[in-house]
Coordinates of C-alpha atoms in Angstrom, one line a residue:
M1 CA 15.5 -237.7 -11.8
K2 CA 17.1 -234.3 -11.1
K3 CA 18.4 -233.9 -7.6
N4 CA 19.1 -230.3 -6.8
I5 CA 15.7 -229.0 -5.7
N6 CA 16.2 -226.7 -2.7
K7 CA 13.9 -227.2 0.3
T8 CA 14.9 -224.2 2.3
N9 CA 12.1 -224.6 4.9
K10 CA 12.5 -228.3 5.5
K11 CA 10.7 -229.3 8.7
I12 CA 10.9 -232.4 10.7
V13 CA 7.2 -233.2 11.0
M14 CA 7.0 -236.6 12.5
S15 CA 3.9 -238.7 13.2
L16 CA 4.9 -240.4 16.5
A17 CA 1.5 -241.5 17.8
G18 CA 1.1 -244.9 19.1
M19 CA 4.8 -245.5 19.4
G20 CA 7.4 -246.4 22.0
L21 CA 10.6 -248.3 21.9
M22 CA 10.3 -250.2 25.2
L23 CA 12.6 -247.6 26.8
S24 CA 12.4 -248.8 30.3
L25 CA 15.8 -248.6 31.9
G26 CA 16.1 -251.7 34.1
A27 CA 18.5 -251.3 36.9
C28 CA 21.9 -252.6 36.0
S29 CA 23.5 -254.6 38.7
N30 CA 27.2 -253.9 39.4
V31 CA 29.4 -256.6 38.1
G32 CA 32.3 -258.1 40.0
K33 CA 34.9 -257.0 37.5
N34 CA 34.9 -253.2 38.0
A35 CA 37.8 -252.1 35.8
D36 CA 40.3 -249.7 37.4
A37 CA 39.9 -246.6 35.4
A38 CA 43.7 -246.0 35.4
T39 CA 44.2 -249.2 33.4
V40 CA 41.7 -248.4 30.6
S41 CA 43.1 -249.4 27.2
A42 CA 42.6 -246.0 25.7
N43 CA 45.6 -243.7 26.1
V44 CA 45.2 -240.2 27.4
S45 CA 46.7 -237.5 25.2
N46 CA 47.6 -234.2 26.8
K47 CA 50.4 -233.2 24.6
S48 CA 49.8 -229.5 24.4
Q49 CA 49.6 -228.8 28.2
G50 CA 51.1 -231.8 29.8
A51 CA 48.1 -231.7 32.0
E52 CA 47.6 -233.9 35.0
V53 CA 45.8 -237.1 34.3
S54 CA 43.0 -238.1 36.7
A55 CA 41.4 -241.4 37.5
A56 CA 38.2 -242.2 39.2
T57 CA 35.4 -244.7 39.5
V58 CA 31.8 -243.6 39.5
S59 CA 29.3 -246.0 41.1
I60 CA 25.6 -245.5 41.1
D61 CA 23.4 -247.3 43.5
N62 CA 19.7 -246.6 44.0
N63 CA 20.2 -243.4 41.9
S64 CA 22.8 -242.2 44.3
V65 CA 26.2 -241.2 42.9
S66 CA 29.4 -242.3 44.6
I67 CA 32.8 -241.1 43.3
N68 CA 36.2 -242.6 44.2
G69 CA 39.0 -240.5 42.7
D70 CA 39.7 -237.0 41.5
G71 CA 39.0 -234.9 38.4
I72 CA 35.2 -235.5 38.6
S73 CA 32.4 -234.3 40.9
S74 CA 28.7 -234.6 41.3
E75 CA 25.9 -232.3 42.4
G76 CA 22.7 -234.3 42.7
N77 CA 22.4 -236.3 39.5
V78 CA 24.7 -234.1 37.5
I79 CA 28.3 -235.4 37.1
T80 CA 30.9 -233.0 35.9
V81 CA 34.4 -234.0 34.6
S82 CA 36.9 -231.2 35.0
K83 CA 40.2 -233.0 34.2
A84 CA 41.4 -235.2 31.4
G85 CA 41.7 -238.8 32.5
N86 CA 40.2 -242.3 32.8
Y87 CA 36.8 -242.8 34.4
N88 CA 34.9 -246.0 35.0
F89 CA 31.1 -245.9 35.2
T90 CA 28.8 -248.5 36.6
G91 CA 25.2 -248.5 37.7
S92 CA 22.0 -246.8 36.6
L93 CA 21.2 -243.1 36.8
D94 CA 17.7 -241.8 36.1
E95 CA 17.2 -238.1 35.2
G96 CA 21.0 -237.7 35.2
Q97 CA 23.6 -235.9 33.1
V98 CA 27.3 -236.2 32.6
I99 CA 29.1 -233.0 31.5
I100 CA 32.7 -233.0 30.2
D101 CA 34.4 -229.6 30.4
T102 CA 38.2 -229.9 30.2
D103 CA 41.2 -230.0 27.9
G104 CA 42.6 -233.3 26.6
D105 CA 41.2 -236.8 26.3
V106 CA 38.5 -238.0 28.6
N107 CA 38.1 -241.8 28.6
F108 CA 34.9 -243.3 29.9
T109 CA 34.7 -247.0 30.5
F110 CA 31.0 -248.1 30.6
N111 CA 30.7 -251.2 32.8
N112 CA 27.0 -252.0 32.8
F113 CA 26.2 -248.3 33.0
S114 CA 22.9 -246.6 32.0
I115 CA 21.8 -243.0 32.1
S116 CA 18.5 -241.3 31.1
N117 CA 17.1 -237.8 31.1
S118 CA 13.8 -236.4 30.1
K119 CA 14.8 -232.7 30.3
D120 CA 18.2 -232.4 28.7
A121 CA 20.9 -234.4 26.9
P122 CA 22.3 -237.2 29.1
I123 CA 25.9 -236.8 28.0
V124 CA 27.3 -233.4 26.9
V125 CA 30.9 -232.7 25.8
K126 CA 31.5 -228.9 26.1
N127 CA 35.3 -229.2 25.9
G128 CA 37.7 -232.1 25.5
K129 CA 37.7 -235.2 23.4
L130 CA 35.5 -238.1 24.6
N131 CA 36.4 -241.7 24.2
I132 CA 33.8 -244.2 25.2
I133 CA 35.0 -247.8 25.9
L134 CA 32.4 -250.5 26.2
A135 CA 33.7 -253.1 28.7
E136 CA 33.7 -256.7 27.5
G137 CA 30.4 -258.5 28.2
T138 CA 28.5 -255.5 29.4
D139 CA 25.2 -253.9 28.4
N140 CA 25.0 -250.1 28.5
K141 CA 22.4 -247.6 27.7
V142 CA 22.0 -243.8 27.1
S143 CA 18.5 -242.6 26.7
D144 CA 17.3 -239.1 25.7
M145 CA 13.7 -239.2 26.8
R146 CA 12.7 -235.7 25.6
A147 CA 9.8 -235.4 23.2
A148 CA 10.9 -235.2 19.6
N149 CA 11.8 -231.7 18.3
T150 CA 9.5 -230.6 15.6
E151 CA 10.9 -227.1 15.0
D152 CA 12.2 -226.0 11.7
E153 CA 15.8 -226.8 11.2
N154 CA 16.6 -223.2 10.3
S155 CA 14.8 -221.8 13.3
S156 CA 16.7 -219.2 15.3
G157 CA 14.2 -219.2 18.2
E158 CA 15.4 -219.1 21.8
S159 CA 14.5 -222.7 22.5
S160 CA 16.7 -223.8 19.6
T161 CA 19.8 -222.1 20.9
K162 CA 19.6 -223.8 24.3
A163 CA 19.0 -227.5 23.4
Y164 CA 21.7 -230.0 23.0
D165 CA 20.2 -232.1 20.2
A166 CA 21.5 -235.7 21.0
A167 CA 21.6 -238.3 23.7
I168 CA 25.4 -238.1 23.4
Y169 CA 26.3 -234.6 22.2
G170 CA 29.8 -233.2 21.7
E171 CA 31.3 -229.9 20.6
S172 CA 34.5 -231.9 19.8
D173 CA 35.6 -235.4 18.7
I174 CA 33.8 -238.5 20.0
N175 CA 35.2 -242.0 19.6
L176 CA 33.5 -245.3 20.6
S177 CA 35.2 -248.6 21.0
G178 CA 35.2 -251.8 23.1
S179 CA 33.5 -255.2 22.8
G180 CA 30.5 -254.5 25.0
S181 CA 27.0 -253.3 23.9
L182 CA 25.5 -249.8 23.9
T183 CA 21.9 -248.8 23.2
V184 CA 21.4 -245.1 22.4
E185 CA 17.9 -243.6 22.2
G186 CA 17.7 -240.1 20.6
G187 CA 14.2 -239.0 21.6
Y188 CA 14.8 -235.3 21.0
E189 CA 16.8 -235.5 17.7
D190 CA 20.0 -237.4 17.1
A191 CA 21.3 -240.4 19.0
I192 CA 25.0 -239.4 18.8
H193 CA 26.1 -236.1 17.5
S194 CA 29.6 -234.7 17.3
K195 CA 30.1 -231.2 15.9
S196 CA 33.6 -232.3 15.0
S197 CA 34.5 -235.9 14.1
L198 CA 32.7 -239.0 15.1
A199 CA 34.4 -242.4 14.9
V200 CA 33.5 -246.0 15.9
D201 CA 36.3 -248.5 16.2
S202 CA 34.3 -251.5 17.5
G203 CA 31.4 -252.5 19.7
N204 CA 27.7 -253.5 19.4
Y205 CA 25.2 -250.7 18.9
T206 CA 21.4 -250.4 18.9
V207 CA 20.4 -246.9 17.9
T208 CA 17.0 -245.2 17.5
A209 CA 16.5 -241.5 16.8
S210 CA 13.8 -239.1 15.9
H211 CA 16.3 -237.4 13.5
H212 CA 19.8 -238.8 12.6
G213 CA 21.3 -241.8 14.2
L214 CA 25.1 -241.2 14.1
N215 CA 26.0 -237.7 13.1
G216 CA 29.5 -236.4 12.7
K217 CA 29.6 -232.8 11.3
T218 CA 33.2 -232.8 10.0
S219 CA 33.4 -236.6 9.3
L220 CA 31.9 -239.9 10.3
T221 CA 34.1 -243.0 10.3
V222 CA 33.0 -246.6 11.0
R223 CA 36.0 -248.8 11.3
N224 CA 34.2 -251.8 12.7
G225 CA 31.3 -252.9 14.9
K226 CA 27.8 -254.2 14.7
F227 CA 24.9 -251.7 14.3
D228 CA 21.1 -251.8 14.3
V229 CA 20.0 -248.3 13.5
T230 CA 16.4 -247.1 13.1
T231 CA 15.8 -243.4 12.4
V232 CA 13.2 -240.9 11.1
E233 CA 15.9 -239.1 9.2
D234 CA 19.4 -240.4 8.1
A235 CA 20.9 -243.4 9.9
F236 CA 24.5 -242.2 9.3
H237 CA 25.0 -238.5 8.4
S238 CA 27.8 -236.0 7.9
K239 CA 28.2 -232.6 6.5
G240 CA 31.7 -233.8 5.4
D241 CA 32.8 -237.3 4.5
V242 CA 31.4 -240.7 5.6
T243 CA 33.7 -243.7 5.5
V244 CA 32.7 -247.3 6.3
E245 CA 35.9 -249.4 6.6
N246 CA 34.3 -252.5 8.0
G247 CA 31.5 -253.8 10.3
E248 CA 28.0 -255.2 10.1
I249 CA 25.4 -252.5 9.6
N250 CA 21.6 -252.9 9.6
I251 CA 19.5 -249.9 8.7
N252 CA 15.9 -248.9 8.8
A253 CA 15.8 -245.2 7.8
G254 CA 13.0 -242.7 7.1
D255 CA 15.3 -240.7 4.8
D256 CA 18.9 -241.6 3.7
A257 CA 20.5 -244.8 5.0
I258 CA 24.0 -243.3 4.7
H259 CA 24.4 -239.6 3.7
A260 CA 27.6 -237.5 3.2
D261 CA 27.4 -233.9 2.0
N262 CA 30.8 -234.6 0.4
T263 CA 32.2 -238.1 -0.2
L264 CA 30.7 -241.4 0.9
T265 CA 33.2 -244.3 0.8
V266 CA 32.5 -248.0 1.5
K267 CA 35.7 -250.0 1.8
D268 CA 34.4 -253.3 3.2
G269 CA 31.9 -254.8 5.6
K270 CA 28.2 -255.8 5.4
I271 CA 25.6 -253.1 4.9
N272 CA 21.9 -254.2 4.9
V273 CA 19.4 -251.3 4.3
A274 CA 16.0 -252.8 5.0
A275 CA 14.2 -249.6 4.3
S276 CA 15.1 -246.1 3.3
N277 CA 14.0 -243.2 1.1
E278 CA 17.4 -243.2 -0.6
G279 CA 20.1 -245.6 0.3
L280 CA 23.7 -244.3 -0.2
E281 CA 24.1 -240.7 -1.0
G282 CA 26.9 -238.2 -1.5
I283 CA 28.4 -235.8 -4.1
T284 CA 30.8 -238.6 -4.7
V285 CA 30.0 -242.2 -3.8
N286 CA 32.8 -244.8 -3.8
I287 CA 32.2 -248.5 -3.3
E288 CA 35.4 -250.4 -3.1
G289 CA 34.3 -253.6 -1.4
G290 CA 31.9 -255.3 1.0
D291 CA 28.4 -256.7 0.7
V292 CA 25.8 -254.0 0.2
T293 CA 22.1 -254.5 -0.1
V294 CA 19.8 -251.5 -0.5
N295 CA 16.0 -251.3 -0.3
S296 CA 14.8 -247.8 -1.1
S297 CA 11.6 -246.1 -2.0
D298 CA 13.5 -243.6 -4.2
D299 CA 17.1 -243.9 -5.5
G300 CA 19.3 -246.7 -4.2
I301 CA 22.7 -245.2 -4.8
N302 CA 22.7 -241.5 -5.5
A303 CA 25.4 -238.9 -6.4
A304 CA 23.7 -235.6 -5.6
G305 CA 23.9 -232.5 -3.5
D306 CA 25.5 -229.0 -3.5
N307 CA 28.9 -227.7 -2.5
E308 CA 28.6 -225.6 0.6
D309 CA 29.9 -222.6 -1.2
G310 CA 27.4 -222.8 -3.9
T311 CA 29.8 -223.8 -6.7
Q312 CA 29.0 -226.6 -9.1
A313 CA 29.7 -230.0 -7.7
N314 CA 31.4 -232.7 -9.7
Y315 CA 29.2 -235.7 -9.2
A316 CA 30.4 -239.3 -9.6
I317 CA 29.6 -242.9 -8.5
N318 CA 32.7 -245.1 -8.6
I319 CA 32.3 -248.8 -8.1
S320 CA 35.5 -250.8 -8.0
G321 CA 34.6 -253.8 -5.8
G322 CA 32.1 -255.5 -3.6
N323 CA 28.8 -257.3 -4.0
I324 CA 26.0 -254.9 -4.5
K325 CA 22.2 -255.5 -4.7
V326 CA 19.7 -252.6 -5.1
L327 CA 15.9 -252.9 -5.0
P328 CA 14.8 -249.4 -5.7
G329 CA 11.5 -247.6 -6.0
G330 CA 13.2 -244.8 -8.0
D331 CA 16.4 -245.1 -9.9
G332 CA 18.8 -247.9 -8.9
I333 CA 22.1 -246.1 -9.5
D334 CA 21.6 -242.4 -10.1
S335 CA 24.5 -240.0 -10.8
N336 CA 24.1 -236.3 -11.5
G337 CA 27.5 -236.7 -13.2
D338 CA 29.4 -239.8 -14.2
L339 CA 29.2 -243.5 -13.4
N340 CA 32.4 -245.5 -13.4
I341 CA 32.4 -249.3 -12.9
T342 CA 35.9 -250.9 -12.7
G343 CA 35.0 -253.9 -10.6
G344 CA 32.5 -255.5 -8.3
N345 CA 29.3 -257.5 -8.9
I346 CA 26.2 -255.4 -9.2
V347 CA 22.5 -256.5 -9.3
I348 CA 19.8 -253.9 -9.7
D349 CA 16.3 -255.3 -9.4
G350 CA 13.9 -252.6 -10.7
P351 CA 12.3 -250.2 -10.7
S352 CA 9.2 -251.5 -12.4
D353 CA 7.7 -248.1 -13.4
G354 CA 8.7 -246.3 -16.6
G355 CA 9.6 -243.0 -15.0
N356 CA 12.8 -244.3 -13.4
A357 CA 15.6 -246.6 -14.5
P358 CA 18.0 -249.1 -13.0
V359 CA 20.9 -246.9 -14.2
D360 CA 20.6 -243.2 -14.6
Y361 CA 23.3 -240.6 -15.2
D362 CA 23.8 -237.1 -16.6
G363 CA 27.4 -237.4 -17.7
T364 CA 29.0 -240.6 -19.0
A365 CA 28.7 -244.2 -17.9
T366 CA 31.8 -246.3 -18.3
I367 CA 32.5 -250.0 -17.5
T368 CA 36.0 -251.5 -17.6
G369 CA 35.6 -254.4 -15.1
G370 CA 33.2 -256.2 -12.8
S371 CA 29.7 -257.3 -13.7
I372 CA 26.2 -255.8 -13.8
L373 CA 22.8 -257.3 -14.2
A374 CA 20.0 -254.6 -14.3
T375 CA 16.4 -255.2 -14.9
G376 CA 13.5 -252.7 -15.1
N377 CA 11.0 -250.9 -17.3
S378 CA 12.2 -249.9 -20.7
G379 CA 10.8 -246.4 -20.5
M380 CA 13.9 -244.7 -19.2
F381 CA 16.3 -247.6 -19.6
E382 CA 19.9 -246.7 -20.1
G383 CA 23.1 -248.6 -20.7
F384 CA 26.8 -247.5 -20.9
N385 CA 27.7 -244.6 -23.2
G386 CA 31.3 -243.9 -22.2
N387 CA 33.8 -244.2 -25.1
N388 CA 36.4 -245.5 -22.6
S389 CA 34.4 -248.6 -21.8
T390 CA 36.6 -251.7 -22.5
Q391 CA 33.9 -254.2 -21.6
S392 CA 31.0 -255.1 -23.9
S393 CA 27.4 -255.0 -22.7
I394 CA 24.0 -256.2 -23.9
I395 CA 20.6 -254.5 -23.5
Y396 CA 17.8 -256.9 -24.3
Y397 CA 14.3 -255.3 -24.8
L398 CA 11.4 -257.7 -24.4
D399 CA 8.1 -257.6 -26.2
N400 CA 6.2 -258.1 -22.9
N401 CA 6.9 -257.9 -19.2
A402 CA 8.7 -261.0 -17.9
A403 CA 6.7 -263.3 -15.7
Q404 CA 7.9 -263.5 -12.1
G405 CA 10.5 -266.3 -11.7
S406 CA 11.5 -266.2 -15.4
T407 CA 15.1 -267.2 -15.9
I408 CA 17.5 -264.8 -17.6
K409 CA 20.1 -266.8 -19.4
L410 CA 23.2 -266.0 -21.4
S411 CA 25.1 -268.7 -23.3
D412 CA 27.7 -268.8 -26.1
E413 CA 26.9 -270.1 -29.5
S414 CA 27.9 -273.6 -28.4
G415 CA 25.2 -273.5 -25.7
N416 CA 27.7 -273.1 -22.8
E417 CA 26.0 -271.1 -20.1
I418 CA 27.8 -268.0 -19.1
F419 CA 25.2 -266.5 -16.7
S420 CA 21.7 -267.1 -15.4
S421 CA 19.4 -265.5 -12.8
S422 CA 15.8 -266.0 -11.8
D423 CA 15.3 -264.2 -8.5
Q424 CA 14.1 -260.8 -9.8
T425 CA 11.3 -259.5 -7.7
Q426 CA 10.0 -256.5 -9.7
S427 CA 8.3 -256.5 -13.1
Y428 CA 10.6 -255.8 -16.0
N429 CA 10.8 -255.7 -19.8
A430 CA 14.4 -254.7 -20.3
V431 CA 17.7 -256.3 -19.2
L432 CA 21.2 -254.9 -19.1
Y433 CA 24.2 -257.3 -18.7
S434 CA 27.9 -256.8 -18.8
S435 CA 30.9 -258.8 -17.5
D436 CA 34.5 -259.6 -18.5
K437 CA 33.2 -262.9 -19.8
L438 CA 31.7 -261.2 -22.9
E439 CA 34.1 -261.1 -25.9
S440 CA 33.7 -258.7 -28.9
G441 CA 33.1 -260.5 -32.2
K442 CA 31.5 -263.6 -30.6
K443 CA 27.9 -264.7 -30.9
Y444 CA 25.8 -265.1 -27.8
N445 CA 22.2 -266.3 -27.1
I446 CA 20.2 -264.4 -24.5
S447 CA 16.8 -265.5 -23.3
V448 CA 14.2 -264.5 -20.7
G449 CA 11.7 -267.3 -20.1
D450 CA 10.5 -268.3 -23.6
S451 CA 11.8 -265.2 -25.3
K452 CA 15.2 -265.7 -27.0
E453 CA 17.5 -263.7 -29.3
S454 CA 21.0 -264.0 -30.7
V455 CA 23.6 -261.2 -31.0
T456 CA 27.1 -260.9 -32.3
L457 CA 28.9 -258.5 -30.0
N458 CA 30.6 -255.3 -31.0
S459 CA 32.7 -253.5 -28.5
G460 CA 30.7 -251.2 -26.3
S461 CA 26.9 -251.4 -25.9
N462 CA 24.8 -253.8 -27.9
T463 CA 21.0 -253.7 -28.2
V464 CA 18.7 -256.6 -28.9
G465 CA 15.0 -256.3 -29.4
N466 CA 12.8 -253.2 -29.6
R467 CA 12.1 -250.8 -26.8
Q468 CA 8.5 -250.5 -25.9
G469 CA 6.9 -247.2 -26.7
G470 CA 5.8 -244.3 -24.4
M471 CA 7.6 -242.1 -21.9
G472 CA 9.6 -240.1 -24.5
Q473 CA 12.7 -242.2 -24.9
P474 CA 16.3 -241.3 -24.5
P475 CA 18.8 -242.8 -27.0
Q476 CA 19.3 -246.5 -26.6
G477 CA 22.4 -247.5 -24.7
G478 CA 22.5 -244.3 -22.6
G479 CA 23.4 -240.7 -23.1
N480 CA 22.6 -237.4 -21.4
R481 CA 19.2 -237.1 -19.9
N482 CA 18.9 -233.3 -20.3
Q483 CA 15.8 -233.3 -22.4
H484 CA 12.6 -234.8 -21.1
P485 CA 8.9 -234.4 -21.9
N486 CA 8.0 -232.3 -18.9
G487 CA 11.3 -230.4 -18.6
N488 CA 12.1 -231.4 -15.0
G489 CA 14.3 -234.4 -15.7
R490 CA 11.5 -237.0 -15.7
G491 CA 8.6 -238.0 -17.8
Q492 CA 5.1 -238.2 -16.4
G493 CA 5.1 -242.0 -16.1
G494 CA 4.7 -244.1 -13.1
Q495 CA 6.2 -242.8 -9.8
P496 CA 8.4 -244.6 -7.4
P497 CA 6.4 -246.7 -4.9
Q498 CA 6.0 -245.3 -1.4
M499 CA 7.3 -246.9 1.8
N500 CA 4.8 -247.5 4.6
G501 CA 4.7 -244.3 6.6
N502 CA 7.2 -242.7 4.3
D503 CA 5.0 -240.4 2.3
R504 CA 7.2 -237.4 1.8
E505 CA 4.4 -235.2 0.5
Q506 CA 2.0 -235.7 3.3
G507 CA 4.1 -236.0 6.4
G508 CA 7.2 -233.9 5.8
M509 CA 10.3 -236.0 6.7
G510 CA 8.6 -239.4 6.6
Q511 CA 8.8 -242.2 9.1
P512 CA 10.5 -245.5 9.0
P513 CA 8.2 -248.4 8.8
Q514 CA 6.9 -250.1 11.9
I515 CA 8.7 -253.0 13.6
K516 CA 6.1 -255.5 14.8
G517 CA 5.8 -255.9 18.5
Q518 CA 7.1 -252.4 19.3
G519 CA 4.0 -250.3 18.8
E520 CA 2.8 -250.2 22.5
N521 CA 3.0 -247.0 24.4
D522 CA 4.9 -246.5 27.7
N523 CA 3.3 -243.6 29.4
N524 CA 6.5 -242.9 31.2
R525 CA 8.5 -242.4 28.0
P526 CA 8.2 -239.9 25.2
P527 CA 7.2 -241.4 21.8
M528 CA 10.0 -242.5 19.7
P529 CA 10.4 -242.9 15.9
P530 CA 8.3 -245.7 14.4
Q531 CA 10.2 -248.9 13.7
G532 CA 10.3 -250.4 10.3
D533 CA 7.9 -252.9 8.8
G534 CA 9.1 -252.0 5.4
P535 CA 10.3 -254.4 2.7
Q536 CA 12.3 -257.3 4.1
M537 CA 15.9 -257.7 3.0
N538 CA 16.2 -258.6 -0.7
Q539 CA 12.5 -257.7 -1.3
P540 CA 11.3 -254.7 -3.4
P541 CA 9.5 -251.8 -1.9
S542 CA 5.7 -251.9 -2.2
D543 CA 4.3 -250.3 -5.3
N544 CA 0.8 -249.7 -4.1
N545 CA 1.0 -245.9 -4.4
Q546 CA 2.9 -245.2 -7.5
N547 CA 1.0 -242.1 -8.4
S548 CA 1.2 -240.4 -4.9
K549 CA 4.4 -238.4 -5.7
N550 CA 4.2 -235.4 -8.0
E551 CA 7.0 -234.4 -10.3
G552 CA 8.3 -231.8 -7.8
D553 CA 8.9 -234.5 -5.3
S554 CA 10.9 -236.7 -7.6
K555 CA 14.2 -235.4 -6.2
K556 CA 13.5 -234.0 -2.8
K557 CA 15.9 -232.3 -0.5
K558 CA 19.3 -232.7 -2.2
N559 CA 20.6 -229.5 -0.6
K560 CA 21.0 -230.4 3.0
Q561 CA 24.0 -228.1 3.3
K562 CA 21.9 -225.1 2.4
N563 CA 19.1 -226.1 4.6
N564 CA 21.2 -226.0 7.7
K565 CA 23.5 -223.0 7.1
N566 CA 21.4 -220.7 9.3
S567 CA 21.7 -223.1 12.2
D568 CA 25.5 -223.4 12.3
N569 CA 25.8 -221.3 15.5
N570 CA 22.9 -222.9 17.4
S571 CA 24.1 -225.3 20.0
G572 CA 22.4 -228.6 19.3
K573 CA 20.8 -227.5 16.1
E574 CA 23.6 -228.2 13.6
T575 CA 23.0 -231.3 11.5

């Protein structure tokens, strides 16, 4: 599928009826280990001015604010930090707001602290860098209870310029750490949004949002932590780079699970995408390690987008390590440019329709290490075409679709098993396999169920069997995909299945599937994004509605940078 179709008037149109996320803010009792703010582990940096460092404790009892220390003041339920320093927060504040307006680092220790607001963002950083430390053994909560914003992202209306668009919103850097827990509810748009850099060092997070979950405009870095993120739009989003160094991440997203306008890098950790429109996306996607499972209604791993200046982007997907499993409704791995595999273990289970492929690329596909098993429909099936591939591969075309539970088996001519698999969940009639166990010049037996063929390997790509007809086929073994029957980068064959509630044609931005038991309304809370009842982990997306997408929808919204240029100067409206 071609990716660069502009949607200049993209709207967030969300069906939020009948929803609620059990947003009640139970009063948090003060614990007996109130940390002295002056001993917070985070260091205060005031190098430029040598500014005075303040320290204070903020205690809230029966919605009444009590402050012990300097650098911070309150008027009603609005707390204002005017000096860099260390501040300890405990208690529960309804219809409250904390404003940071100072130079230097401001360190908040959350010690069983909760804050909610139905009229404005609960935490706003106008100036200064905010570090949030979650005290050990504590549960904390920040709830933006405003109704979801349904205005056009490019709107320049008066209301757009005044709204801070996240529960935790910052004009500068935001960093989160600690060993406690934090729930963030982004009712208006995002849960956490920094218009500079957003980083998470550690902690336990439950995030819901009617737009993006964690959003760092310049960059977004996850160094560690545990995350459960449910969003209507992207779970993790940046107009710059996104880097996942480690951590345990569970995602249920209505759009991309992890999106970078520039480079997305996964170094390590565990990423489980239970539902998404597209899984991992960036102009460049690097996977260096970790365990990554992606369920997607469209492409699983996608190199797409536009440079902000409008110049031609150099697309690439580079996989050098990790264990990767993709269960796609569209393409499994899809690059507008090159695909380079030098390591890792890759399994692509689907798609089952002939209009998509487990592996799709517009440049070259090269494998020099690692292993890949890809199964899908033969209609658009591709292998590796790069002349620099040093590892042999086999494409096996079946005469008929394999029965569910059929065993794929590869053995040498002496009958010694090299590889087998029987846990494919989507229908297929083509198999791609490559690993460093394959040796050029040797004979191998490959079988699927009762079907069996033999092949003596040459270097590069080897084809066994005959591709089934239809779809207007590309050359066997890969190659450029520039010519297609309908001229738009895809044939007219079956379309990727739709996720429940994620119909991009009918509802605009699409909703994440429903989480059972969380559909009841709380009349005192604004409706929040639906929670996922999409495919379970390691299960394929439903294919009940394969014909519901038209060809113009096959590669929606790859130009998020362009969509948001007009909103750069609107406070709270920059994605």
